[in-house]
Amino acid sequence: MLVKFLTPSCVAALRKDHTLDWLRPDAKAQVTVEYDGNNKPLRVDTVVISTQTDAEVSNEEIHRAMIDLVIKEVIPAKYLDEKTKFLINPSGRFVIG
């Protein structure tokens, strides 16, 4: 399974080890994968991560951290391309869980 390890626990680990002290306990993740006719993964189309944070952290910092420290650490680079969409907290600020 291509992305079985991209779970909210990936985000929680960064909170628990104090890498990202601004993270809070609630997180959700979803990955959309494009497959070929033989059910082999071709590429990741979309990654959605919603994570609760402190009010003081910027959207840019959240976006950068989720892509660099979560997505690119878990999903093999060969499945990410220039068309892959990264939707980080797409419904807006997530401060109160």
XYZ file of C-alpha atoms in Angstrom:
97
model
C 0.000 0.000 0.000
C 1.520 3.291 -1.144
C 0.559 5.682 1.624
C -0.547 3.501 4.500
C 1.684 5.437 6.859
C 0.325 8.943 6.173
C -1.930 9.090 9.180
C -2.686 11.647 11.861
C -0.084 9.862 14.000
C 2.606 11.236 11.649
C 1.526 14.723 12.669
C 1.179 13.736 16.326
C 4.770 12.488 16.417
C 6.011 15.977 15.471
C 3.948 17.451 18.291
C 5.045 14.894 20.877
C 8.758 15.198 20.100
C 8.454 19.021 20.168
C 9.612 19.442 16.562
C 6.482 21.554 16.005
C 5.379 22.909 19.376
C 2.489 24.803 17.763
C 0.650 21.608 16.774
C -2.405 20.551 18.787
C -3.916 17.047 19.178
C -6.491 16.934 16.370
C -5.442 16.024 12.805
C -6.906 14.357 9.727
C -5.277 13.174 6.498
C -6.481 11.961 3.113
C -4.520 10.939 0.005
C -5.910 10.461 -3.504
C -3.799 8.128 -5.654
C -4.027 7.650 -9.427
C -3.625 4.024 -10.544
C -2.906 2.412 -13.912
C -5.050 -0.302 -15.520
C -3.262 -2.990 -13.493
C -4.005 -1.325 -10.144
C -0.430 -0.097 -9.709
C 0.005 3.401 -8.297
C 1.114 5.982 -10.857
C 1.119 9.188 -8.846
C -0.437 11.013 -5.934
C -3.081 13.426 -7.169
C -4.041 15.144 -3.905
C -2.925 15.188 -0.278
C -5.209 16.788 2.311
C -4.030 17.434 5.863
C -6.049 19.336 8.423
C -4.331 19.897 11.716
C -5.180 21.855 14.811
C -2.600 24.516 15.693
C -1.876 27.441 17.975
C -3.469 30.684 16.813
C -0.067 32.383 16.474
C 1.407 30.166 13.738
C 1.078 31.400 10.143
C -0.666 29.471 7.386
C 2.597 29.566 5.418
C 4.508 27.889 8.256
C 1.825 25.221 8.664
C 1.816 24.562 4.904
C 5.611 24.320 4.681
C 5.907 22.042 7.718
C 3.191 19.634 6.604
C 4.705 19.296 3.123
C 8.360 19.077 4.163
C 8.116 17.215 7.477
C 5.113 14.971 6.883
C 4.175 14.457 3.231
C 7.669 14.342 1.707
C 8.895 12.145 4.563
C 6.138 9.573 4.095
C 5.205 9.504 0.397
C 7.979 8.398 -1.959
C 9.130 11.286 -4.186
C 8.496 9.302 -7.377
C 4.738 9.596 -6.722
C 4.760 13.375 -6.192
C 4.880 15.590 -9.272
C 4.179 19.153 -10.395
C 0.466 18.358 -10.645
C 0.138 16.968 -7.105
C -2.173 19.175 -5.056
C -1.360 19.848 -1.400
C -4.386 21.037 0.569
C -3.276 22.022 4.050
C -6.064 23.164 6.371
C -8.196 23.818 3.280
C -11.243 24.960 5.250
C -9.256 27.666 7.017
C -7.762 28.084 10.460
C -8.122 25.070 12.758
C -7.445 26.441 16.242
C -10.382 25.138 18.268
C -10.852 21.355 17.884
